[in-house]
Amino acid sequence: MSLNVTAGANSRIELRKSLTLIPVVMMGLAYMQPMTLFDTFGIVSGLTDGHVATAYAFALVAILFTALSYGKLVRRFPSAGSAYTYAQKAIHPVVGFMVGWSSLLDYLFMPMINILLAKIYFEALVPSIPSWIFVVLLVGFMTISNLRGIKTVANFNSLIVVLQMVVMVVITGLVIYGVANGEGAGTLTSTRPFWSEHANVVPMITGATILCFSFLGFDGISSLSEETKDAGRVIPKAIFLTALIGGVIFVVVSYFLQLYFPDISRFHDPDASQPEIMLFVAGKTFQFGILIFSCVTVLASGMAAHAGVSRLMYVMGRDGVFPERFFGYIHPQWRTPALNVVLVGIIALFAIKFDLVTATALINFGALVAFTFVNLSVISQFWIREGRNKSIKDHINYLVLPICGALTVGALWINLEESSMILGLIWAAIGLTYLAFVTRRFRNPVPQFNEDLA
């Protein structure tokens, strides 16, 4: 894959291949930010009547279907464009552009949302200091790290993920200790977090639709394909492992949390349960320390998202659907899409004033568009175009499994909040108008990158 001309018509600067399996998985887990479990626990526990573990299990199954589809496509199209490239090559360039345009909603606002969360934590810790100073410092650190190279971001994220795991183990250990000494259910072996005589499947599925967004990030690492050694083997494995490891963590920790908090009666505000969980489980001092650490974890997630959207815009610029001189630019020394990195950093600065609810609504629409068309792209590319429909194994791999993935994502579409749908459709209309302009009202083909001329 190639980029800017340097010496001669066909000599171009490429993204540096420096990542291996473990750093890629760490990037995905940092993007997912496993500690978000504590933020959503109160909401989903109330919704599912105390069956958060089952809701997470449902969500994990749904996500793994889509993870398998990502794995198949990244082997076929090892591009940093992710769902944009897959839909473009497997279905149609117009569909590909619209998927990429919609995915920008997911990727573009994620860094800002993470900075927004960090700002909220900071305001709770030191309300006397203007939060905009904190926002500028965090965005500056995030942007500079991404400018210097993906390896820098991966190393930082690996450290933060390890620390998150340590913190979650400590919290879970304290929860287990509390339950063993009479807190909550008073027993460590119970089916109650998964099922009870009053359990209702419908609320659990509704809860799963909320929790599916805790998995956002497993898909984002597909945008690292052009910076990963042996990407055709490593990226599919990393995508599946990220989803699986994150899901297992969510199910196990939520099981013990549910034993400690069988219902939401102890929470003053179930919609913001993390501070109260830390207070009940470990006390005021530990709660203060976790808020500080939470600022760091959301920064790591923002850095991973920042890296992903910069690569997506770079591929769309390289294709020519965005101005190539800007979006397709690669810094000759750092070998990163530097101008895109700076642009995303500028957008993240809107965290100073932007509304968290609106930003979250935008990313939900973009994520579901990407998930839906990744599953459909598997069917189009392998089962239809390549004719892999002769054996039972073919039918299972390239038809049944992606259909299951599309159907589970369909359940999420049904439960998508109205504001997400409205804002997403407005964004899609803007993208379609822009594409009509680029293609002269669709008289010209959608621009695509030609590897043969690279």
XYZ file of C-alpha atoms in Angstrom:
454
model
C 0.000 0.000 0.000
C 1.419 3.372 -0.868
C 1.152 7.072 -0.502
C 2.863 10.319 -1.286
C 5.283 10.583 -4.163
C 8.854 11.212 -3.048
C 11.309 10.109 -5.728
C 9.826 9.324 -9.064
C 6.266 8.725 -10.099
C 5.908 5.379 -8.397
C 7.962 5.946 -5.216
C 5.684 6.664 -2.270
C 5.904 6.824 1.514
C 4.153 3.983 3.330
C 2.874 3.558 6.859
C 5.530 1.880 9.006
C 4.876 -1.801 9.811
C 5.869 -2.096 13.468
C 3.012 -3.849 15.305
C 2.685 -7.489 16.351
C -0.175 -9.486 17.903
C 0.112 -8.459 21.563
C 0.390 -4.682 20.956
C -2.580 -4.831 18.564
C -4.721 -6.678 21.125
C -3.661 -4.152 23.763
C -4.731 -1.322 21.433
C -8.143 -2.964 21.061
C -8.567 -3.485 24.804
C -7.460 0.088 25.511
C -10.054 1.294 22.995
C -12.723 -0.848 24.697
C -11.673 0.417 28.142
C -12.882 -2.546 30.284
C -13.500 -0.346 33.339
C -16.563 1.113 31.603
C -18.293 -1.944 33.086
C -18.580 -0.047 36.367
C -20.203 2.964 34.649
C -22.970 0.922 32.993
C -23.534 -1.649 35.755
C -26.232 0.289 37.598
C -28.218 1.079 34.457
C -28.240 -2.485 33.128
C -28.765 -4.068 36.541
C -31.958 -2.063 36.955
C -33.073 -2.824 33.409
C -32.462 -6.590 33.664
C -33.632 -6.968 37.277
C -30.186 -8.042 38.427
C -28.970 -10.169 35.490
C -26.107 -8.111 34.069
C -23.897 -11.174 33.545
C -26.455 -12.730 31.189
C -26.847 -9.466 29.267
C -23.068 -9.369 28.786
C -23.090 -12.992 27.639
C -25.744 -12.191 25.019
C -23.751 -9.154 23.869
C -20.558 -11.221 23.630
C -22.204 -13.789 21.359
C -23.525 -11.027 19.082
C -20.135 -9.319 18.863
C -18.217 -12.547 18.173
C -20.297 -13.177 15.036
C -19.274 -9.767 13.683
C -15.672 -10.304 14.835
C -15.527 -13.435 12.674
C -16.725 -11.394 9.687
C -14.057 -8.753 10.280
C -11.457 -11.529 10.419
C -12.473 -12.992 7.073
C -12.445 -9.619 5.325
C -9.163 -8.350 6.732
C -7.444 -11.421 5.268
C -8.919 -10.591 1.890
C -8.439 -6.805 2.092
C -5.567 -5.961 4.500
C -6.220 -2.221 4.335
C -6.335 0.510 6.977
C -9.776 1.436 5.607
C -11.583 -1.245 7.636
C -15.368 -1.407 6.987
C -15.085 1.353 4.363
C -12.708 -0.730 2.226
C -14.622 -3.968 2.771
C -17.965 -2.539 1.611
C -16.269 -0.669 -1.243
C -14.570 -3.779 -2.637
C -17.174 -6.400 -1.761
C -20.440 -4.580 -2.495
C -20.091 -1.261 -4.388
C -17.925 1.880 -4.209
C -20.952 4.058 -3.412
C -21.927 1.742 -0.550
C -18.310 1.748 0.596
C -18.170 5.534 0.716
C -21.418 5.752 2.691
C -20.184 3.110 5.163
C -16.898 4.996 5.552
C -18.688 8.319 5.905
C -21.026 6.877 8.554
C -18.125 5.183 10.348
C -16.524 8.596 10.723
C -19.297 9.358 13.213
C -18.108 6.456 15.369
C -14.384 7.074 15.041
C -14.284 10.866 14.789
C -16.185 11.576 17.989
C -14.692 8.806 20.135
C -11.506 10.741 21.035
C -13.635 13.736 22.008
C -15.988 11.592 24.096
C -13.054 10.128 26.012
C -11.676 13.606 26.674
C -15.181 14.653 27.801
C -15.233 11.793 30.316
C -11.769 12.737 31.557
C -12.989 16.330 31.981
C -15.938 15.123 34.080
C -13.619 13.117 36.344
C -11.239 16.071 36.606
C -14.038 18.477 37.558
C -15.093 16.080 40.328
C -11.516 15.925 41.625
C -10.458 19.589 41.411
C -13.466 21.812 40.684
C -11.449 24.945 41.457
C -9.263 24.623 38.321
C -10.805 25.517 34.910
C -11.396 22.232 33.105
C -10.463 23.663 29.694
C -6.813 23.693 30.773
C -7.011 19.966 31.475
C -8.719 19.331 28.111
C -6.031 21.197 26.176
C -3.219 19.328 27.959
C -4.816 15.897 27.369
C -5.584 16.595 23.711
C -2.057 17.888 23.209
C -0.538 14.731 24.717
C -2.872 12.497 22.690
C -2.094 14.298 19.430
C 1.680 14.430 19.877
C 1.794 10.721 20.769
C -0.128 9.821 17.603
C 2.068 12.078 15.484
C 5.236 10.307 16.576
C 4.039 6.851 15.529
C 1.656 4.006 16.260
C 4.292 2.155 18.291
C 4.346 4.990 20.845
C 0.564 4.794 21.213
C 0.641 0.984 21.424
C 3.285 1.004 24.160
C 1.377 3.553 26.239
C -1.888 1.666 25.780
C -0.271 -1.655 26.718
C 0.855 -0.148 30.019
C -2.606 1.304 30.750
C -4.384 -1.960 29.882
C -2.120 -3.883 32.252
C -2.827 -1.357 35.006
C -6.573 -1.591 34.286
C -6.400 -5.346 34.669
C -4.578 -4.962 37.991
C -7.165 -2.470 39.261
C -10.064 -4.692 38.143
C -8.491 -7.719 39.832
C -8.122 -5.731 43.066
C -11.715 -4.476 42.903
C -13.044 -7.957 42.107
C -10.976 -9.379 44.970
C -12.521 -6.851 47.367
C -15.980 -7.684 46.024
C -15.360 -11.416 46.548
C -14.083 -10.731 50.077
C -17.182 -8.677 50.839
C -19.613 -11.288 49.512
C -17.803 -14.056 51.406
C -18.287 -12.020 54.582
C -22.020 -11.524 54.159
C -22.388 -8.641 51.698
C -25.153 -8.877 49.086
C -26.066 -12.468 48.239
C -23.699 -13.756 50.930
C -22.512 -16.614 48.716
C -19.979 -16.840 45.871
C -21.769 -19.665 44.048
C -25.152 -18.693 42.697
C -26.994 -18.771 39.396
C -28.800 -15.541 40.318
C -26.599 -13.184 38.228
C -27.409 -15.315 35.155
C -30.946 -16.538 35.783
C -33.699 -16.565 38.385
C -37.323 -17.548 38.598
C -38.364 -13.964 37.821
C -35.952 -13.507 34.903
C -37.287 -12.069 31.660
C -35.373 -12.587 28.423
C -36.573 -9.409 26.666
C -35.052 -6.961 29.200
C -31.826 -8.973 29.080
C -31.624 -8.557 25.305
C -32.395 -4.854 25.697
C -29.587 -4.673 28.238
C -27.318 -6.475 25.806
C -27.969 -3.798 23.178
C -26.650 -1.188 25.621
C -23.659 -3.328 26.573
C -22.698 -4.048 22.957
C -21.312 -0.548 22.805
C -18.899 -1.507 25.601
C -17.202 -3.658 22.944
C -16.497 -0.773 20.572
C -12.816 -0.963 19.758
C -12.486 -4.605 18.735
C -13.385 -3.452 15.215
C -11.158 -0.378 15.282
C -7.940 -2.403 15.237
C -8.686 -3.498 11.673
C -7.560 0.028 10.721
C -4.039 -0.954 11.859
C -3.661 -3.540 9.081
C -1.089 -1.546 7.106
C 1.082 -1.029 10.204
C 1.019 -4.655 11.380
C 3.534 -7.304 10.408
C 1.866 -10.315 8.746
C -1.472 -8.505 8.994
C -3.449 -11.237 7.206
C -2.722 -13.596 10.086
C -2.324 -11.225 13.038
C -5.280 -8.825 12.632
C -8.062 -11.475 12.380
C -6.675 -13.225 15.446
C -6.328 -9.911 17.308
C -9.909 -8.866 16.489
C -11.355 -12.108 17.810
C -9.089 -12.176 20.884
C -9.919 -8.566 21.761
C -13.666 -9.252 21.656
C -13.321 -12.559 23.516
C -10.963 -11.303 26.250
C -13.056 -8.182 26.787
C -16.252 -10.242 26.911
C -14.877 -12.748 29.419
C -13.716 -9.889 31.658
C -17.151 -8.267 31.468
C -19.033 -11.489 32.277
C -16.789 -12.590 35.153
C -16.543 -9.211 36.881
C -20.259 -8.463 36.451
C -21.076 -11.879 37.973
C -19.316 -11.046 41.239
C -20.558 -7.446 41.218
C -24.109 -8.724 40.879
C -23.600 -10.929 43.929
C -22.409 -7.869 45.893
C -25.240 -5.684 44.533
C -28.199 -8.055 43.870
C -30.332 -5.026 42.970
C -29.905 -1.271 42.571
C -31.398 -0.289 45.927
C -27.998 0.788 47.324
C -27.293 3.199 44.467
C -28.365 6.827 44.807
C -27.758 7.315 41.067
C -27.713 4.021 39.091
C -26.891 5.962 35.900
C -23.476 6.885 37.350
C -22.655 3.804 39.372
C -18.835 3.712 39.226
C -18.129 6.189 42.062
C -20.670 4.487 44.337
C -19.329 1.004 43.573
C -15.824 2.127 44.518
C -17.110 3.848 47.656
C -19.073 0.818 48.897
C -16.437 -1.747 47.978
C -13.196 0.025 48.921
C -13.883 3.317 50.690
C -13.391 7.022 50.021
C -9.617 7.004 49.522
C -9.741 4.223 46.916
C -12.621 5.992 45.178
C -10.495 9.136 44.816
C -7.600 7.124 43.378
C -9.856 5.359 40.862
C -11.185 8.677 39.556
C -7.608 9.779 38.903
C -6.817 6.495 37.162
C -10.054 6.719 35.145
C -8.739 9.936 33.590
C -5.746 7.943 32.331
C -7.823 5.016 31.023
C -10.125 7.251 28.969
C -7.027 8.987 27.600
C -5.681 5.608 26.438
C -9.027 4.812 24.804
C -9.030 8.218 23.132
C -5.509 7.674 21.790
C -6.513 4.353 20.220
C -9.613 5.928 18.656
C -7.512 8.873 17.472
C -5.154 6.479 15.694
C -8.032 4.577 14.063
C -9.915 7.539 12.614
C -6.693 9.106 11.308
C -6.032 5.932 9.294
C -9.616 5.762 7.995
C -9.451 9.347 6.725
C -6.035 8.633 5.227
C -7.401 5.721 3.163
C -10.367 7.810 1.999
C -7.900 10.546 1.042
C -5.625 8.080 -0.748
C -8.655 6.858 -2.707
C -9.420 10.431 -3.715
C -12.910 10.715 -2.206
C -11.381 13.251 0.195
C -8.750 15.775 -1.003
C -5.625 13.608 -1.314
C -3.066 16.375 -0.731
C -4.373 16.789 2.837
C -6.001 13.511 3.894
C -3.605 11.230 1.987
C -0.494 12.896 3.382
C 2.057 10.800 5.291
C 4.808 12.487 7.283
C 8.127 11.406 5.715
C 9.927 10.900 9.038
C 7.233 9.671 11.416
C 5.371 7.728 8.713
C 2.009 8.702 10.206
C -1.001 10.508 8.636
C 0.106 13.672 10.418
C -2.435 16.178 9.052
C -5.322 13.845 9.915
C -3.920 13.369 13.414
C -3.824 17.145 13.924
C -7.371 17.537 12.530
C -8.764 14.902 14.919
C -6.946 16.627 17.777
C -8.605 19.936 16.881
C -12.033 18.260 16.837
C -11.297 16.676 20.241
C -10.829 20.184 21.657
C -14.601 20.655 21.277
C -14.803 18.564 24.458
C -14.472 21.921 26.231
C -18.108 22.728 25.345
C -19.654 19.751 23.503
C -22.584 17.770 24.919
C -21.790 14.157 25.896
C -25.298 12.857 25.128
C -25.226 14.210 21.547
C -21.728 12.871 20.898
C -22.678 9.411 22.174
C -25.780 9.371 19.985
C -23.608 10.036 16.928
C -21.169 7.168 17.536
C -23.932 4.602 18.021
C -25.258 5.123 14.485
C -21.801 4.937 12.913
C -20.878 1.755 14.758
C -24.054 -0.075 13.728
C -23.626 0.898 10.074
C -20.099 -0.539 10.102
C -21.141 -3.753 11.886
C -24.083 -4.334 9.529
C -22.149 -3.904 6.294
C -19.146 -5.914 7.446
C -21.433 -8.929 7.818
C -23.135 -8.241 4.483
C -19.734 -7.787 2.807
C -18.719 -11.339 3.766
C -21.780 -12.731 1.995
C -21.279 -10.517 -1.062
C -17.540 -11.118 -1.438
C -17.120 -14.793 -0.595
C -20.501 -16.495 -1.018
C -21.615 -14.565 -4.128
C -18.613 -13.047 -5.939
C -16.051 -15.755 -5.251
C -18.610 -18.566 -5.414
C -17.650 -20.151 -2.110
C -21.046 -21.786 -1.809
C -20.375 -25.379 -2.805
C -19.864 -27.159 0.522
C -21.600 -27.175 3.896
C -18.502 -25.528 5.389
C -18.733 -22.737 2.808
C -22.392 -22.148 3.571
C -21.691 -21.982 7.322
C -18.648 -19.682 7.041
C -19.826 -17.309 4.332
C -23.614 -17.315 4.696
C -24.942 -18.644 8.010
C -22.428 -16.983 10.366
C -22.573 -13.514 8.733
C -26.386 -13.726 8.598
C -26.348 -14.451 12.338
C -24.069 -11.444 12.762
C -26.360 -9.219 10.699
C -29.446 -10.392 12.613
C -27.881 -9.737 16.010
C -26.859 -6.263 14.851
C -30.423 -5.866 13.590
C -31.620 -6.296 17.167
C -29.425 -3.351 18.097
C -30.926 -1.234 15.298
C -34.406 -1.902 16.701
C -33.320 -0.573 20.091
C -31.313 2.402 18.778
C -32.385 5.643 20.440
C -34.325 8.107 18.267
C -31.724 10.875 18.528
C -29.024 8.542 17.180
C -31.160 7.644 14.178
C -32.088 11.254 13.374
C -28.550 12.632 13.681
C -27.128 9.657 11.805
C -29.530 10.058 8.887
C -28.744 13.776 8.679
C -25.029 12.946 8.567
C -25.675 10.304 5.883
C -27.617 12.842 3.793
C -24.679 15.257 3.989
C -22.329 12.481 2.869
C -24.533 11.510 -0.061
C -24.719 15.156 -1.166
C -20.925 15.436 -0.982
C -20.482 12.219 -2.980
C -22.873 13.517 -5.644
C -20.671 16.620 -5.922
C -17.428 14.604 -6.165
C -18.840 12.299 -8.858
C -20.657 15.097 -10.735
C -24.090 13.798 -9.758
C -22.887 10.179 -10.062
C -21.947 10.541 -13.733
C -18.334 9.717 -12.829
C -17.240 6.639 -10.867
C -16.387 6.911 -7.179
C -12.594 7.448 -6.907
C -10.620 4.407 -5.717
C -6.971 3.765 -4.950
C -5.245 1.773 -7.716
C -2.514 -0.412 -6.219
C -1.132 -1.223 -9.664
C -0.188 2.447 -10.096
C 1.249 2.800 -6.597
